[in-house]
Structure formats: C-alpha cells, structure tokens
Amino acid sequence: MDGTSYGGTARLRAIRWLLDIGKDIPAPVRGRLLANVFGSLTIYVGAVFNTIIVAAVLAARIESPLLYIWAGFEILLAAVRFHVLLTCRRAIRSGAPAPVDIYVILSLLWGAGIGFGTFVVVTSGDWVAATIAGMSSAAMLGGLAFRFFGAPRLACAMLIVATLPGAIACALSGEAILLIAAIQMPLYVVIMTRAAWWMNRTMLTALCAEHENRHRARHDALTGLLNRSGLADAVAAVPAGARLGCLFLDLDGFKRVNDTMGHAAGDDLLAMVAARLRDSIQSGDILARIGGDEFLLVAPMTGATHARVRGEALIAAVAGLPYVIGSQGVLIGASVGAALQGDGVGSLDALIAAADEALYRAKSAERCGCVVADEADEEEAARPLPPRLHDLRPAAQAAQG
C-alpha cells in the first residue's frame, strides 16, 4: 500500500486529537502520512504473533487464570483487529469512509493488553517470566514508535498504556533493583515518543516538499489554476464515456490594460479574472490557464447548445462587472471558442485546436461573443462564395467534366 490516499475521518473528538498532526498541512500530505497508521500487514502479523506466543508461553509457565485470560484476549483481539485493518486498507484504496475510531480503540486495547500481561507476570514473582515479558514488551514498544510515527500522539498513548502497568508492578514488587526498571520505563516512553515526533516531522517535511513540487509542475504560478500539464492529467482522469467540450476563452482589452497600466496591473487583472472563473464553474469542470490571457474550461457537455450556454456564462462572469485595480476601474471583455468531442475530435490536443479555431472566428466576427466549432463549420459551408469564386465554379466543373 503506497498510502497515497486516506479514506477515513475519526468521529470521536479524542480520536481526532490522537490523530492530529498539526494545522495547515495539505490534505494529500496528511492522508499519505496518516495512511501509515494502517501500514504493512507483515509488521502487524509479526507483532501480533509475537504477543500471542509470549502470552501463551507465560500463561502455561505460571498457570495463572489472569494470564490465560490475557492469552485468550490477545487471540480474540488479533482476529478483530485484522478484520478492521483489512477494512481500513480497502477503504483507503477506494477513498471510502474507514472505521478509524474502531481501529484506534482496538490498537489502544492491544497496547493495554501488553501492559496488563506485563503487570501480572512481574507481580507473580517469576523473574524468568518477567525477563521474557520485559524483553518482548520492549521490542514491541520500540516497534510502536516506528509503525505509528504518522500519528505521534497515538504512538505516545499506546506506549503509555503498554508501559505504565509494568512500571507500577516493578515499583510494587518489593525488589529494590526493579526500581531501576520502574524509572526507566517512563523515560523509555519519553524517548520513543520524541523519536516518533522526529520521524513524523522529517517525513512531513519531505512530503510537503514533494507536494509543493508536484503542485508547481501542474499549476500556474500566477492564478493557481491548472497549467497545460495539469489540464492533461485532469482530463486523463475523467471517466470514460463522458462527452467533453472545451471552451477556449481569450480576454478582449487585456493588452491595453497591460500596456497603459503596467505588467503588475496586468497580473492583478489575470488573478481577478481567474477568481471569477473559479467561482463560476460547476462540479466536474476542469479550469486551466495555458498562457497569457488565455483560459480553458473542459467539462462534460451534451451538445452545441449546451456549449454555447456555458460559453456565454463565462463571458458574463468575466465581463459583467468592472475590475478595480488600485483606485481605477477597468472594463474588459472576453471571447470564447467552443468545441465538442466527436468525429475527428478525440484527443485533448485536437479538442483544444478545434476550440482555438472557433475562438479565432469569434474574435474576427465580434468581441465578447461565443462561437461553437460545429456551428461555425456549418455556417461557413452555407455561406455564399465570393463573386469571383462563384463565377469560376461552372468553369471548374466543366474542366473536370
């Protein structure tokens, strides 16, 4: 599991707090980091197998009813946790809600089970068994910090519930030498918690840098919209079967603003235009800036009429109200060329090229207008030929005959 998504949100406030890794962290980064909580099945199986074997061996050695209960508890808990873990992993892959609260509670119960077993073994007075329990517990607790570094608070909570009972048992054992262990165990919790936080911050820094680099590669730095590369990726992710349309929007009057008020004003204007376009799009729309004052909207469209309505809505959003730059109001217009997937227009490049051709016709015909490629082609075919070409047509037909 690569942990590229995170399909769960805790409902209980306490669980949300345990999983909290800080504010202002991009959602994809947060998801990838927290997905490590549901990490490798190999690590899970190894840890659970070790706990069950140790519990069973110590129960057989000491023959304590409490240890028999512990061993049975570990077996039952392992089965339930395994089922919940598989459910969480499937949810992560599909983006569906995952039973996060249940998984975290079961994990804490597992840690508490280790603490309970250690307490019973130490208080039994069997120091051979106590040594085995202590060694096994230390190994498991060290693994907790590394496995749950994606949620350091959860790692700390598990370390506490798994270690505190053993420390109390050492302090109450009556053996002075075990006071060392009673002191060491809390220190161990502090050290391993700090290690979990350090790994969390290190991985978080790396993931944020990776996310930022990917964002810059796919987005326009000025407007925050997708660039051509990001547009291609977004269109590739559209489910098959949807008929896409492309609206190619170009601003009318932008060059005048850029020349008279300066490039900084032009950049401000482009950012404000992008904001208006972003506010006007619908669910499923893909909006991009591909350079200069040119914007693209790719979205499912049912036909030429639908494309024209969407194009005119974009024009109204861009040109309906003036823009305030500094203390000056600026009015601009927009022209839109639209194209639809169909015969001869399948790829994204072909769709953009067809919309670009329609945009050229829109800007040639009138400002602040929308031209749909199919309709433009039909109008062009129905338009009478110029007189000289009309006169030459019979002669050309006769020559062919």
C-alpha atoms as one frame of an Amber mdcrd trajectory, in Angstrom:
protein
   0.000   0.000   0.000   1.500   3.308  -1.048  -0.608   5.427   1.294  -1.424
   7.992  -1.378  -4.921   8.480  -0.034  -6.651   8.428   3.288 -10.201   7.199
   3.395 -11.201   7.865   6.952 -12.187  10.625   9.330 -12.467   9.957  13.046
 -15.775  10.896  14.633 -14.786  10.915  18.301 -13.064  14.092  19.433 -10.474
  12.172  21.456  -9.553  10.027  18.444  -9.289  13.093  16.200  -6.914  14.598
  18.760  -4.781  11.450  18.826  -4.516  11.508  15.020  -3.912  15.252  14.732
  -0.516  16.066  13.211  -0.821  19.847  13.003  -2.600  22.562  11.088  -2.008
  23.981   7.611  -0.925  20.627   6.205  -2.163  19.877   2.653  -4.830  17.191
   2.616  -2.870  14.816   0.310   0.170  15.046   2.606  -1.953  14.488   5.697
  -3.571  11.497   4.029  -0.301   9.883   2.990   1.181  10.321   6.460  -1.839
   9.038   8.373  -2.208   6.105   5.987   0.969   4.705   7.547  -1.098   4.034
  10.667  -2.699   1.238   8.629   0.701   0.110   7.360   2.357  -3.163   6.477
   0.443  -6.360   7.108   3.763  -8.140   7.614   4.623  -5.900  10.567   1.145
  -6.366  12.004   1.237 -10.158  11.711   4.720 -10.325  13.226   3.804  -8.156
  16.209   0.537  -9.979  16.890   2.133 -13.415  16.522   4.863 -12.483  18.983
   2.347 -11.166  21.537   0.159 -14.275  21.316   3.116 -16.674  21.595   4.567
 -14.838  24.609   1.165 -14.675  26.319   0.536 -18.392  25.736   4.020 -19.451
  26.913   3.881 -17.322  30.052   0.342 -18.488  30.841   1.488 -22.120  30.549
   4.541 -21.460  32.753   2.860 -19.545  35.563  -0.582 -21.179  35.239  -2.347
 -18.010  36.287  -6.035 -17.544  35.352  -5.288 -13.897  34.603  -2.634 -14.891
  32.086  -4.993 -17.399  30.471  -7.478 -14.559  30.122  -4.727 -12.390  28.649
  -3.784 -15.027  26.074  -7.415 -15.524  25.052  -7.920 -11.767  24.892  -4.897
 -11.390  22.597  -6.168 -14.093  20.218  -9.664 -12.601  20.015  -8.332  -9.061
  19.668  -5.921 -10.111  16.918  -8.776 -11.562  14.856 -10.968  -8.492  15.261
  -8.097  -6.063  14.601  -7.092  -7.964  11.483 -10.617  -7.705  10.057 -10.843
  -3.981  10.861  -7.357  -3.379   9.462  -8.267  -5.016   6.135 -11.458  -2.935
   6.033  -9.451   0.250   6.612  -6.912  -0.631   3.928  -9.646  -1.331   1.376
 -11.312   1.959   2.264  -8.019   3.824   1.829  -7.581   2.408  -1.663 -11.124
   3.304  -2.723 -11.418   6.613  -0.863 -14.447   5.312   1.072 -15.036   6.041
   4.786 -12.991   3.806   7.066 -13.781   2.700  10.651 -10.943   4.800  12.029
 -12.368   5.154  15.545 -12.710   1.400  15.949  -9.212   0.741  14.659  -7.621
   3.267  17.016  -9.567   1.951  20.015  -8.531  -1.623  19.197  -4.910  -0.522
  18.868  -5.049   1.098  22.294  -6.587  -2.093  23.699  -3.702  -4.072  22.230
  -1.220  -1.781  23.987  -3.219  -2.052  27.205  -3.196  -5.842  26.867   0.600
  -5.835  26.749   0.664  -3.636  29.853  -1.781  -5.904  31.658   0.215  -9.029
  30.851   3.469  -7.430  31.945   1.879  -6.319  35.234   0.605  -9.836  36.018
   3.912 -11.502  35.147   6.047  -9.071  37.185   3.788  -9.325  40.238   3.893
 -13.138  40.027   7.476 -13.143  41.290   8.692 -15.391  38.457  11.711 -13.381
  37.375  12.494 -15.609  34.382   8.990 -14.987  33.052   9.290 -11.306  33.948
  12.523 -11.079  31.939  10.844 -12.656  28.899   7.825 -10.343  29.263  10.061
  -7.298  29.653  12.211  -8.130  26.606   9.171  -8.825  24.450   7.421  -5.694
  25.670  10.469  -3.517  24.943  10.715  -4.883  21.402   7.021  -4.313  20.776
   7.080  -0.816  22.214  10.045   0.170  20.075   8.116  -1.025  17.032   5.125
   1.082  18.043   7.100   4.296  17.706   8.233   3.364  14.215   4.930   1.990
  12.975   2.745   4.792  14.305   5.046   7.740  13.582   2.334   9.004  11.230
   0.301   9.808  14.353   2.807  10.526  17.170   0.117  11.249  19.760  -1.382
   7.825  19.151   2.083   6.280  19.419   2.616   8.048  22.756  -0.767   6.903
  24.092  -0.030   3.301  23.142   3.402   3.491  24.745   1.853   4.792  27.973
  -0.880   2.156  28.280   1.595  -0.611  27.405   4.375   0.569  29.747   2.758
   2.188  32.771   1.323  -1.038  34.296   4.761  -2.699  34.112   6.415   0.307
  35.751   3.844   0.206  38.567   4.415  -3.525  39.012   8.183  -3.003  39.249
   7.688  -0.276  41.846   5.381  -2.519  43.921   7.433  -5.715  43.569   9.466
  -5.152  46.718  12.675  -5.752  44.769  14.886  -2.678  45.025  16.676  -3.467
  41.783  13.393  -3.293  39.887  13.039   0.349  40.872  15.533   0.982  38.083
  13.064  -0.505  35.612  10.239   1.500  37.183  12.203   4.669  36.417  13.482
   3.546  33.027  10.080   2.686  31.586   8.662   6.237  31.726  11.948   7.539
  30.325  11.637   4.996  27.543   8.175   6.331  26.727   9.531   9.896  26.522
  12.479   8.906  24.325  10.414   6.812  21.909   7.705   9.476  21.714  10.329
  12.063  20.788  11.655   9.642  18.182   8.144   9.253  16.733   7.713  13.029
  16.538  11.139  13.418  14.917  10.302  10.835  12.247   6.917  12.479  11.754
   8.434  15.944  11.214  11.136  14.556   8.909   8.644  12.685   6.754   6.229
  15.616   6.842   8.915  17.979   5.552   9.781  15.605   2.727   6.148  15.000
   1.756   5.312  18.726   1.827   8.287  19.480  -0.422   7.213  16.740  -2.817
   3.623  18.006  -2.795   4.773  21.578  -3.464   6.966  20.494  -6.358   4.141
  18.482  -7.902   1.753  21.397  -7.408   4.127  23.821  -9.118   4.611  21.433
 -12.017   0.848  21.193 -12.599  -0.393  24.683 -11.707   0.008  28.209 -12.998
   2.061  30.230 -10.523   0.089  33.480 -11.004  -3.515  32.282 -10.803  -3.227
  28.924  -9.065  -5.209  27.303 -11.885  -4.036  24.194 -13.679  -1.467  24.676
 -16.410  -1.386  22.649 -19.643   0.325  19.701 -17.955  -2.123  19.704 -15.056
  -5.016  20.007 -17.508  -3.838  16.924 -19.393  -3.588  14.938 -16.155  -7.037
  16.061 -15.010  -8.668  15.219 -18.346  -6.977  11.804 -18.361  -8.669  11.074
 -15.035 -12.183  11.806 -16.386 -14.266   8.587 -16.501 -14.563   7.048 -19.940
 -17.808   7.646 -21.795 -18.288  11.310 -20.930 -18.509  13.597 -23.974 -16.237
  16.512 -23.233 -16.442  20.031 -24.500 -13.714  22.656 -24.462 -14.240  26.397
 -24.002 -11.246  28.475 -25.080 -11.522  31.955 -23.537  -9.424  34.943 -24.522
  -9.673  38.378 -22.904 -10.610  41.403 -25.021  -8.831  44.576 -23.982  -6.184
  42.943 -21.802  -3.267  44.228 -23.903  -4.497  47.788 -23.467  -4.518  47.375
 -19.660  -1.086  45.751 -19.697   0.397  48.499 -21.894  -1.144  51.503 -20.150
  -1.118  50.398 -16.507   1.907  48.104 -16.416   2.569  44.396 -16.148   1.876
  44.318 -12.402  -1.631  45.616 -13.068  -1.994  43.050 -15.816  -1.037  40.278
 -13.418  -3.560  41.547 -10.868  -6.219  41.562 -13.557  -5.426  37.980 -14.602
  -5.639  36.838 -10.985  -9.039  38.531 -10.581 -10.305  37.011 -13.825  -9.186
  33.574 -12.626 -11.044  34.101  -9.356 -14.265  34.968 -11.214 -13.886  31.958
 -13.479 -13.230  29.704 -10.493 -16.408  30.991  -8.804 -18.480  30.327 -11.929
 -17.513  26.733 -12.693 -19.591  23.676 -11.869 -18.797  20.328 -10.325 -16.756
  18.244 -12.745 -15.355  21.257 -14.612 -11.617  21.477 -15.279 -10.292  25.028
 -15.454  -6.820  25.986 -16.623  -4.722  28.920 -17.741  -2.465  27.951 -20.613
  -0.609  31.221 -21.050  -1.040  34.982 -21.410  -4.708  35.890 -21.190  -5.934
  32.512 -22.437  -8.036  30.192 -20.263  -9.508  26.765 -20.946 -12.546  25.086
 -19.463 -13.023  21.379 -20.170 -16.244  19.806 -18.965 -18.920  17.271 -19.954
 -21.245  18.902 -22.499 -24.298  17.458 -24.204 -24.139  19.415 -27.442 -23.541
  22.689 -29.244 -26.385  24.487 -27.458 -25.027  23.450 -24.073 -21.548  24.591
 -25.089 -22.864  27.961 -26.231 -24.757  28.487 -22.963 -21.652  27.647 -20.936
 -19.502  29.919 -23.095 -21.853  32.859 -22.754 -21.987  32.293 -18.980 -18.173
  32.510 -18.844 -18.232  35.738 -20.825 -20.829  37.211 -18.465 -18.752  36.183
 -15.434 -15.603  37.804 -16.826 -17.011  40.919 -18.464 -20.132  41.625 -16.427
 -18.582  43.938 -13.834 -15.553  46.250 -13.804 -12.315  45.322 -12.057 -10.772
  47.643  -9.506  -7.005  47.899  -9.910  -5.518  50.335  -7.458  -8.105  53.076
  -7.426  -9.112  52.695 -11.064 -11.992  50.734 -12.509 -11.236  48.639 -15.595
 -13.672  47.045 -18.007 -12.634  44.184 -20.275 -14.441  41.719 -22.460 -13.952
  38.094 -23.432 -14.398  35.908 -26.478 -14.954  32.163 -26.355 -14.428  29.415
 -28.874 -16.103  26.099 -28.105 -15.551  22.597 -29.449 -17.014  19.194 -28.644
 -15.617  15.719 -28.858 -16.914  13.987 -31.937 -15.883  12.955 -35.409 -12.282
  13.923 -35.932 -12.006  15.474 -32.489 -10.997  12.915 -29.890  -7.737  13.791
 -28.201  -7.289  16.742 -25.889  -4.906  18.428 -28.323  -7.433  18.070 -31.147
 -10.196  19.416 -28.913  -8.122  22.452 -27.914  -7.137  23.065 -31.542 -10.787
  23.000 -32.636 -11.769  25.380 -29.819  -8.849  27.656 -30.744 -10.082  27.801
 -34.338 -13.576  28.664 -33.107 -12.082  31.354 -30.871 -10.325  32.883 -33.882
 -13.668  33.121 -35.647 -15.312  34.580 -32.545 -12.696  37.335 -32.290 -12.890
  38.013 -36.045 -16.671  38.255 -36.054 -17.353  40.296 -32.942 -15.972  40.971
 -29.491 -17.481  39.352 -26.415 -19.026  36.531 -28.412 -19.062  32.733 -28.314
 -18.649  30.560 -31.400 -19.099  26.777 -31.352 -16.880  24.881 -33.774 -19.577
  22.667 -35.340 -21.961  25.582 -35.795 -19.156  27.698 -37.216 -18.314  24.997
 -39.748 -21.941  24.700 -40.806 -22.246  28.469 -41.201 -19.035  28.545 -43.226
 -20.296  25.798 -45.558 -23.632  27.564 -46.076 -22.071  30.981 -46.719 -22.223
  32.037 -50.475 -18.942  32.053 -52.299 -17.391  35.408 -53.205 -18.452  36.587
 -56.702 -15.194  35.739 -58.473 -15.082  32.239 -56.994 -18.780  31.853 -57.832
 -18.056  32.756 -61.453 -15.207  30.308 -61.658 -17.218  27.372 -60.286 -19.014
  26.447 -63.556 -15.737  26.684 -65.460 -14.051  24.461 -62.919 -16.861  21.937
 -63.123 -16.694  21.997 -66.927 -12.967  21.448 -66.826 -13.421  18.476 -64.551
 -16.049  17.113 -66.910
